[in-house]
Amino acid sequence: MLSGSDTGIGHALAKYLDSLGFVVFAGVLNKDGPGAEELRRSCSQRLCVLQLDITSTTQLQEAFLTVSEKVQNAGLWGVVNNAGVLGFPADGELLPMSTYRHCMEVNFFGAVEVSKTFLPLLRKSQGRLVNMSSMAGGVPLPRYAAYGASKAALSMFSGVMRQELSQWGIKVTAIHPSGFRTGIEGTAEQWDKQEKELMENLPADTRQAYGEEYLLGLRNYLLHLPSLCAPDLSPVLGSVLHALLARSPQGLYTPGRGAYIPLCIFCCFPLWFYDFF
């Protein structure tokens, strides 16, 4: 069972696992959207598209009933919590509280509820729980306070669940990819709305402290973000596949260029050196 299959990593992963012969339950935010239609068109008859807004308890229960009916007593082998939101990348002081709440609601609380909902099926199969966190969930990165905090919470949840669920043979993994082009960057309309909300809620003294030039530069950073991200998602797909199939999967995967080095520096060097780096 895979959430966030409309675009990006989730979409590519649904296709990849289907091509390998998996029975894929692809949760999408919009079952009539272009991502869902593409999955139906290009994948095998095994793949099942599920309407799944992970912040909706009703949709989660409906998805659980659908999956339970199809897997019967065999249980479910894997749950991949992939659905996520980025939020407008800006300094933590500038971000409105709505951005913090939305990131936590989707990236953390949504993933937790998906996990709790489907764990009875994983227990039957002694299966796998795979949580798509982020490099920003392992090390502090400027302009990602809301996103990074929500992914750090997800990573900690993964670690605790890895310990607690081992008694039933369920293996839990967190994936910390570096920058990949996933579609999480959103549309121009979404950014316009979030940027407007950010600017309208800034106190005058905060606006003055940062300066208009810096604030306008946030949009330029956002526009250049895709150019800093790798277009080839295969390292992430390979990590998820290993987490699902390996006899002894790793507790943490860091696919992508540069994902492991900052984590090593953060863990092994003084904090002032990491901050400087």
mmCIF file of C-alpha atoms in Angstrom:
data_model
loop_
_atom_site.group_PDB
_atom_site.id
_atom_site.type_symbol
_atom_site.label_atom_id
_atom_site.label_comp_id
_atom_site.label_asym_id
_atom_site.label_seq_id
_atom_site.Cartn_x
_atom_site.Cartn_y
_atom_site.Cartn_z
ATOM 1 C CA MET A 1 0.000 0.000 0.000
ATOM 2 C CA LEU A 2 1.489 3.273 -1.159
ATOM 3 C CA SER A 3 0.318 6.813 -0.454
ATOM 4 C CA GLY A 4 0.933 9.906 -2.582
ATOM 5 C CA SER A 5 0.949 8.141 -5.955
ATOM 6 C CA ASP A 6 -0.388 11.064 -7.992
ATOM 7 C CA THR A 7 3.061 12.477 -8.839
ATOM 8 C CA GLY A 8 6.773 12.265 -8.131
ATOM 9 C CA ILE A 9 8.331 9.430 -6.144
ATOM 10 C CA GLY A 10 4.990 7.793 -5.322
ATOM 11 C CA HIS A 11 3.895 7.759 -8.952
ATOM 12 C CA ALA A 12 7.248 6.386 -10.157
ATOM 13 C CA LEU A 13 7.310 3.840 -7.340
ATOM 14 C CA ALA A 14 3.812 2.555 -8.131
ATOM 15 C CA LYS A 15 4.847 1.978 -11.761
ATOM 16 C CA TYR A 16 8.183 0.438 -10.762
ATOM 17 C CA LEU A 17 6.728 -2.035 -8.263
ATOM 18 C CA ASP A 18 3.931 -2.941 -10.680
ATOM 19 C CA SER A 19 6.501 -3.673 -13.396
ATOM 20 C CA LEU A 20 8.271 -6.052 -10.984
ATOM 21 C CA GLY A 21 5.083 -8.018 -10.387
ATOM 22 C CA PHE A 22 3.920 -6.543 -7.079
ATOM 23 C CA VAL A 23 0.221 -6.150 -6.321
ATOM 24 C CA VAL A 24 0.181 -2.390 -5.739
ATOM 25 C CA PHE A 25 -2.479 -0.419 -3.886
ATOM 26 C CA ALA A 26 -1.755 3.112 -5.081
ATOM 27 C CA GLY A 27 -3.317 5.778 -2.874
ATOM 28 C CA VAL A 28 -3.937 9.069 -4.676
ATOM 29 C CA LEU A 29 -5.239 12.442 -3.551
ATOM 30 C CA ASN A 30 -7.521 12.599 -6.596
ATOM 31 C CA LYS A 31 -8.723 9.319 -8.124
ATOM 32 C CA ASP A 32 -9.964 11.197 -11.217
ATOM 33 C CA GLY A 33 -6.788 13.267 -11.655
ATOM 34 C CA PRO A 34 -4.146 12.882 -14.378
ATOM 35 C CA GLY A 35 -1.780 10.921 -12.127
ATOM 36 C CA ALA A 36 -4.399 8.320 -11.283
ATOM 37 C CA GLU A 37 -5.499 8.056 -14.924
ATOM 38 C CA GLU A 38 -1.888 7.547 -16.022
ATOM 39 C CA LEU A 39 -1.475 4.692 -13.525
ATOM 40 C CA ARG A 40 -4.639 2.983 -14.781
ATOM 41 C CA ARG A 41 -3.526 3.400 -18.378
ATOM 42 C CA SER A 42 0.108 2.321 -18.095
ATOM 43 C CA CYS A 43 0.102 -0.299 -15.324
ATOM 44 C CA SER A 44 -1.152 -3.860 -15.157
ATOM 45 C CA GLN A 45 -4.566 -4.984 -13.967
ATOM 46 C CA ARG A 46 -2.985 -5.911 -10.626
ATOM 47 C CA LEU A 47 -2.620 -2.260 -9.637
ATOM 48 C CA CYS A 48 -5.536 -0.846 -7.638
ATOM 49 C CA VAL A 49 -5.980 2.930 -7.442
ATOM 50 C CA LEU A 50 -7.379 4.077 -4.081
ATOM 51 C CA GLN A 51 -8.872 7.467 -3.272
ATOM 52 C CA LEU A 52 -6.711 8.391 -0.275
ATOM 53 C CA ASP A 53 -6.368 11.778 1.339
ATOM 54 C CA ILE A 54 -4.275 10.664 4.305
ATOM 55 C CA THR A 55 -5.688 13.469 6.458
ATOM 56 C CA SER A 56 -9.198 11.995 6.054
ATOM 57 C CA THR A 57 -10.031 9.256 8.557
ATOM 58 C CA THR A 58 -13.063 8.300 6.452
ATOM 59 C CA GLN A 59 -10.984 7.741 3.309
ATOM 60 C CA LEU A 60 -8.400 5.801 5.320
ATOM 61 C CA GLN A 61 -11.062 3.451 6.661
ATOM 62 C CA GLU A 62 -12.517 2.952 3.187
ATOM 63 C CA ALA A 63 -9.057 2.175 1.811
ATOM 64 C CA PHE A 64 -8.438 -0.269 4.667
ATOM 65 C CA LEU A 65 -11.674 -2.134 3.922
ATOM 66 C CA THR A 66 -10.823 -2.334 0.203
ATOM 67 C CA VAL A 67 -7.314 -3.646 0.852
ATOM 68 C CA SER A 68 -8.499 -6.080 3.550
ATOM 69 C CA GLU A 69 -11.069 -7.542 1.184
ATOM 70 C CA LYS A 70 -8.468 -8.130 -1.506
ATOM 71 C CA VAL A 71 -5.651 -9.557 0.635
ATOM 72 C CA GLN A 72 -7.910 -11.642 2.898
ATOM 73 C CA ASN A 73 -5.928 -13.694 5.435
ATOM 74 C CA ALA A 74 -2.617 -13.289 3.622
ATOM 75 C CA GLY A 75 -2.156 -9.825 5.099
ATOM 76 C CA LEU A 76 -0.386 -6.864 3.514
ATOM 77 C CA TRP A 77 3.359 -7.082 2.915
ATOM 78 C CA GLY A 78 4.273 -3.415 2.831
ATOM 79 C CA VAL A 79 3.042 0.094 3.630
ATOM 80 C CA VAL A 80 4.998 2.989 2.115
ATOM 81 C CA ASN A 81 4.147 6.365 3.645
ATOM 82 C CA ASN A 82 5.159 8.588 0.763
ATOM 83 C CA ALA A 83 2.534 11.367 0.642
ATOM 84 C CA GLY A 84 3.933 14.719 1.736
ATOM 85 C CA VAL A 85 3.877 18.492 1.336
ATOM 86 C CA LEU A 86 6.789 20.930 1.245
ATOM 87 C CA GLY A 87 5.349 24.288 2.218
ATOM 88 C CA PHE A 88 6.845 27.584 1.048
ATOM 89 C CA PRO A 89 10.621 27.433 1.691
ATOM 90 C CA ALA A 90 11.398 30.449 3.854
ATOM 91 C CA ASP A 91 13.029 31.338 7.156
ATOM 92 C CA GLY A 92 11.250 29.840 10.146
ATOM 93 C CA GLU A 93 10.398 33.257 11.580
ATOM 94 C CA LEU A 94 8.676 34.260 8.346
ATOM 95 C CA LEU A 95 6.511 31.171 7.893
ATOM 96 C CA PRO A 96 2.885 31.491 9.031
ATOM 97 C CA MET A 97 1.635 28.993 11.602
ATOM 98 C CA SER A 98 -0.687 27.523 8.951
ATOM 99 C CA THR A 99 2.393 26.213 7.090
ATOM 100 C CA TYR A 100 3.721 24.502 10.218
ATOM 101 C CA ARG A 101 0.321 22.958 10.917
ATOM 102 C CA HIS A 102 -0.220 21.784 7.333
ATOM 103 C CA CYS A 103 3.228 20.142 7.156
ATOM 104 C CA MET A 104 2.634 18.343 10.438
ATOM 105 C CA GLU A 105 -0.902 17.326 9.449
ATOM 106 C CA VAL A 106 0.219 15.628 6.224
ATOM 107 C CA ASN A 107 3.858 14.655 6.731
ATOM 108 C CA PHE A 108 3.526 13.413 10.300
ATOM 109 C CA PHE A 109 -0.022 12.908 11.574
ATOM 110 C CA GLY A 110 -1.221 11.556 8.216
ATOM 111 C CA ALA A 111 1.620 9.038 8.032
ATOM 112 C CA VAL A 112 1.048 7.983 11.650
ATOM 113 C CA GLU A 113 -2.656 7.370 11.035
ATOM 114 C CA VAL A 114 -1.934 5.391 7.860
ATOM 115 C CA SER A 115 0.521 3.255 9.825
ATOM 116 C CA LYS A 116 -1.882 2.656 12.715
ATOM 117 C CA THR A 117 -4.707 1.825 10.306
ATOM 118 C CA PHE A 118 -2.808 -0.800 8.313
ATOM 119 C CA LEU A 119 -0.632 -2.337 11.055
ATOM 120 C CA PRO A 120 -3.111 -5.201 11.704
ATOM 121 C CA LEU A 121 -2.579 -6.317 8.090
ATOM 122 C CA LEU A 122 1.221 -5.977 8.381
ATOM 123 C CA ARG A 123 1.167 -8.058 11.550
ATOM 124 C CA LYS A 124 -0.467 -10.928 9.661
ATOM 125 C CA SER A 125 2.345 -11.041 7.103
ATOM 126 C CA GLN A 126 5.220 -9.879 9.346
ATOM 127 C CA GLY A 127 5.686 -7.221 6.686
ATOM 128 C CA ARG A 128 7.388 -3.864 6.203
ATOM 129 C CA LEU A 129 6.614 -0.257 7.116
ATOM 130 C CA VAL A 130 8.579 2.244 5.015
ATOM 131 C CA ASN A 131 8.405 5.961 5.838
ATOM 132 C CA MET A 132 9.556 8.510 3.266
ATOM 133 C CA SER A 133 11.255 11.163 5.386
ATOM 134 C CA SER A 134 13.865 13.564 4.030
ATOM 135 C CA MET A 135 17.433 14.716 4.350
ATOM 136 C CA ALA A 136 15.819 17.744 6.056
ATOM 137 C CA GLY A 137 14.395 15.367 8.654
ATOM 138 C CA GLY A 138 17.858 14.252 9.725
ATOM 139 C CA VAL A 139 19.858 17.479 9.688
ATOM 140 C CA PRO A 140 18.790 21.141 10.070
ATOM 141 C CA LEU A 141 18.590 22.956 6.740
ATOM 142 C CA PRO A 142 17.869 26.698 6.431
ATOM 143 C CA ARG A 143 14.418 27.635 5.063
ATOM 144 C CA TYR A 144 12.954 24.224 5.880
ATOM 145 C CA ALA A 145 11.887 24.704 9.515
ATOM 146 C CA ALA A 146 8.281 23.559 8.984
ATOM 147 C CA TYR A 147 9.023 20.784 6.489
ATOM 148 C CA GLY A 148 12.139 19.586 8.328
ATOM 149 C CA ALA A 149 10.406 19.518 11.718
ATOM 150 C CA SER A 150 7.554 17.398 10.338
ATOM 151 C CA LYS A 151 9.965 14.981 8.657
ATOM 152 C CA ALA A 152 12.132 14.791 11.790
ATOM 153 C CA ALA A 153 9.013 13.801 13.715
ATOM 154 C CA LEU A 154 8.321 11.109 11.119
ATOM 155 C CA SER A 155 11.895 9.807 11.390
ATOM 156 C CA MET A 156 11.659 9.585 15.168
ATOM 157 C CA PHE A 157 8.303 7.808 14.846
ATOM 158 C CA SER A 158 9.996 5.332 12.475
ATOM 159 C CA GLY A 159 12.783 4.643 14.954
ATOM 160 C CA VAL A 160 10.433 4.015 17.853
ATOM 161 C CA MET A 161 8.131 1.818 15.763
ATOM 162 C CA ARG A 162 11.160 -0.145 14.524
ATOM 163 C CA GLN A 163 11.894 -1.049 18.151
ATOM 164 C CA GLU A 164 8.318 -1.675 19.242
ATOM 165 C CA LEU A 165 7.086 -3.687 16.244
ATOM 166 C CA SER A 166 10.090 -6.013 16.070
ATOM 167 C CA GLN A 167 8.350 -8.416 18.449
ATOM 168 C CA TRP A 168 5.899 -9.231 15.626
ATOM 169 C CA GLY A 169 8.598 -9.471 12.975
ATOM 170 C CA ILE A 170 7.563 -6.187 11.331
ATOM 171 C CA LYS A 171 10.557 -4.263 10.022
ATOM 172 C CA VAL A 172 10.417 -0.443 9.882
ATOM 173 C CA THR A 173 12.576 1.784 7.698
ATOM 174 C CA ALA A 174 13.013 5.519 7.178
ATOM 175 C CA ILE A 175 14.196 6.882 3.814
ATOM 176 C CA HIS A 176 16.138 10.179 3.857
ATOM 177 C CA PRO A 177 16.588 11.182 0.189
ATOM 178 C CA SER A 178 18.602 14.214 -0.847
ATOM 179 C CA GLY A 179 17.141 16.623 -3.412
ATOM 180 C CA PHE A 180 15.094 14.955 -6.167
ATOM 181 C CA ARG A 181 12.564 16.409 -8.584
ATOM 182 C CA THR A 182 9.406 14.903 -7.178
ATOM 183 C CA GLY A 183 6.566 17.300 -7.957
ATOM 184 C CA ILE A 184 6.292 18.199 -4.261
ATOM 185 C CA GLU A 185 7.431 21.688 -5.277
ATOM 186 C CA GLY A 186 3.818 22.372 -6.257
ATOM 187 C CA THR A 187 2.277 24.671 -8.842
ATOM 188 C CA ALA A 188 2.719 28.387 -9.438
ATOM 189 C CA GLU A 189 -0.819 28.996 -8.172
ATOM 190 C CA GLN A 190 -0.096 27.180 -4.896
ATOM 191 C CA TRP A 191 3.089 29.185 -4.380
ATOM 192 C CA ASP A 192 1.331 32.467 -5.172
ATOM 193 C CA LYS A 193 -1.268 31.716 -2.524
ATOM 194 C CA GLN A 194 1.301 30.710 0.102
ATOM 195 C CA GLU A 195 3.589 33.633 -0.710
ATOM 196 C CA LYS A 196 0.657 36.052 -0.389
ATOM 197 C CA GLU A 197 -0.272 34.593 2.988
ATOM 198 C CA LEU A 198 3.344 34.813 4.158
ATOM 199 C CA MET A 199 3.741 38.465 3.094
ATOM 200 C CA GLU A 200 0.373 39.605 4.446
ATOM 201 C CA ASN A 201 1.069 38.199 7.905
ATOM 202 C CA LEU A 202 4.550 39.665 8.370
ATOM 203 C CA PRO A 203 4.801 42.262 11.149
ATOM 204 C CA ALA A 204 6.315 45.548 10.002
ATOM 205 C CA ASP A 205 9.420 45.208 12.173
ATOM 206 C CA THR A 206 10.089 41.684 10.867
ATOM 207 C CA ARG A 207 9.703 42.869 7.273
ATOM 208 C CA GLN A 208 12.125 45.695 7.989
ATOM 209 C CA ALA A 209 14.623 43.387 9.690
ATOM 210 C CA TYR A 210 14.826 41.051 6.666
ATOM 211 C CA GLY A 211 14.439 43.748 3.992
ATOM 212 C CA GLU A 212 12.318 43.784 0.862
ATOM 213 C CA GLU A 213 15.167 42.560 -1.342
ATOM 214 C CA TYR A 214 15.617 39.415 0.740
ATOM 215 C CA LEU A 215 11.891 38.719 0.858
ATOM 216 C CA LEU A 216 11.583 39.062 -2.911
ATOM 217 C CA GLY A 217 14.577 36.745 -3.287
ATOM 218 C CA LEU A 218 12.636 33.894 -1.667
ATOM 219 C CA ARG A 219 10.626 33.496 -4.880
ATOM 220 C CA ASN A 220 13.854 33.305 -6.918
ATOM 221 C CA TYR A 221 15.146 30.572 -4.592
ATOM 222 C CA LEU A 222 11.922 28.671 -5.163
ATOM 223 C CA LEU A 223 12.137 29.029 -8.951
ATOM 224 C CA HIS A 224 15.700 27.677 -8.954
ATOM 225 C CA LEU A 225 14.912 24.799 -6.593
ATOM 226 C CA PRO A 226 14.178 22.239 -9.358
ATOM 227 C CA SER A 227 17.554 22.921 -10.979
ATOM 228 C CA LEU A 228 19.253 21.868 -7.732
ATOM 229 C CA CYS A 229 17.383 18.559 -7.648
ATOM 230 C CA ALA A 230 18.266 15.305 -9.426
ATOM 231 C CA PRO A 231 15.768 14.195 -12.106
ATOM 232 C CA ASP A 232 16.635 10.477 -11.834
ATOM 233 C CA LEU A 233 14.551 8.891 -9.063
ATOM 234 C CA SER A 234 16.106 5.421 -9.378
ATOM 235 C CA PRO A 235 18.276 5.700 -6.200
ATOM 236 C CA VAL A 236 15.130 6.311 -4.130
ATOM 237 C CA LEU A 237 13.189 3.532 -5.857
ATOM 238 C CA GLY A 238 16.079 1.140 -5.250
ATOM 239 C CA SER A 239 16.188 2.008 -1.561
ATOM 240 C CA VAL A 240 12.455 1.416 -1.149
ATOM 241 C CA LEU A 241 12.730 -1.910 -2.995
ATOM 242 C CA HIS A 242 15.580 -3.030 -0.724
ATOM 243 C CA ALA A 243 13.590 -1.966 2.351
ATOM 244 C CA LEU A 244 10.649 -4.053 1.140
ATOM 245 C CA LEU A 245 12.508 -7.200 0.066
ATOM 246 C CA ALA A 246 15.810 -7.519 1.933
ATOM 247 C CA ARG A 247 15.977 -10.134 4.662
ATOM 248 C CA SER A 248 17.629 -7.527 6.917
ATOM 249 C CA PRO A 249 16.675 -4.059 5.655
ATOM 250 C CA GLN A 250 18.487 -1.005 6.959
ATOM 251 C CA GLY A 251 16.764 1.183 9.509
ATOM 252 C CA LEU A 252 17.818 4.266 7.524
ATOM 253 C CA TYR A 253 18.521 4.792 3.822
ATOM 254 C CA THR A 254 20.113 7.958 2.420
ATOM 255 C CA PRO A 255 19.703 7.769 -1.377
ATOM 256 C CA GLY A 256 20.995 10.540 -3.584
ATOM 257 C CA ARG A 257 24.102 12.629 -3.914
ATOM 258 C CA GLY A 258 25.006 14.498 -0.748
ATOM 259 C CA ALA A 259 22.435 12.896 1.541
ATOM 260 C CA TYR A 260 24.920 11.004 3.703
ATOM 261 C CA ILE A 261 27.754 13.545 4.016
ATOM 262 C CA PRO A 262 25.823 16.294 5.897
ATOM 263 C CA LEU A 263 24.409 13.635 8.234
ATOM 264 C CA CYS A 264 27.922 12.387 9.028
ATOM 265 C CA ILE A 265 29.194 15.927 9.643
ATOM 266 C CA PHE A 266 26.176 16.722 11.820
ATOM 267 C CA CYS A 267 26.657 13.569 13.931
ATOM 268 C CA CYS A 268 30.462 13.473 14.163
ATOM 269 C CA PHE A 269 31.611 17.106 14.284
ATOM 270 C CA PRO A 270 30.893 20.058 16.593
ATOM 271 C CA LEU A 271 27.651 21.877 15.769
ATOM 272 C CA TRP A 272 29.477 25.109 14.932
ATOM 273 C CA PHE A 273 31.327 23.256 12.178
ATOM 274 C CA TYR A 274 28.095 21.831 10.756
ATOM 275 C CA ASP A 275 26.458 25.276 10.834
ATOM 276 C CA PHE A 276 29.458 26.742 9.039
ATOM 277 C CA PHE A 277 29.368 23.897 6.492
#
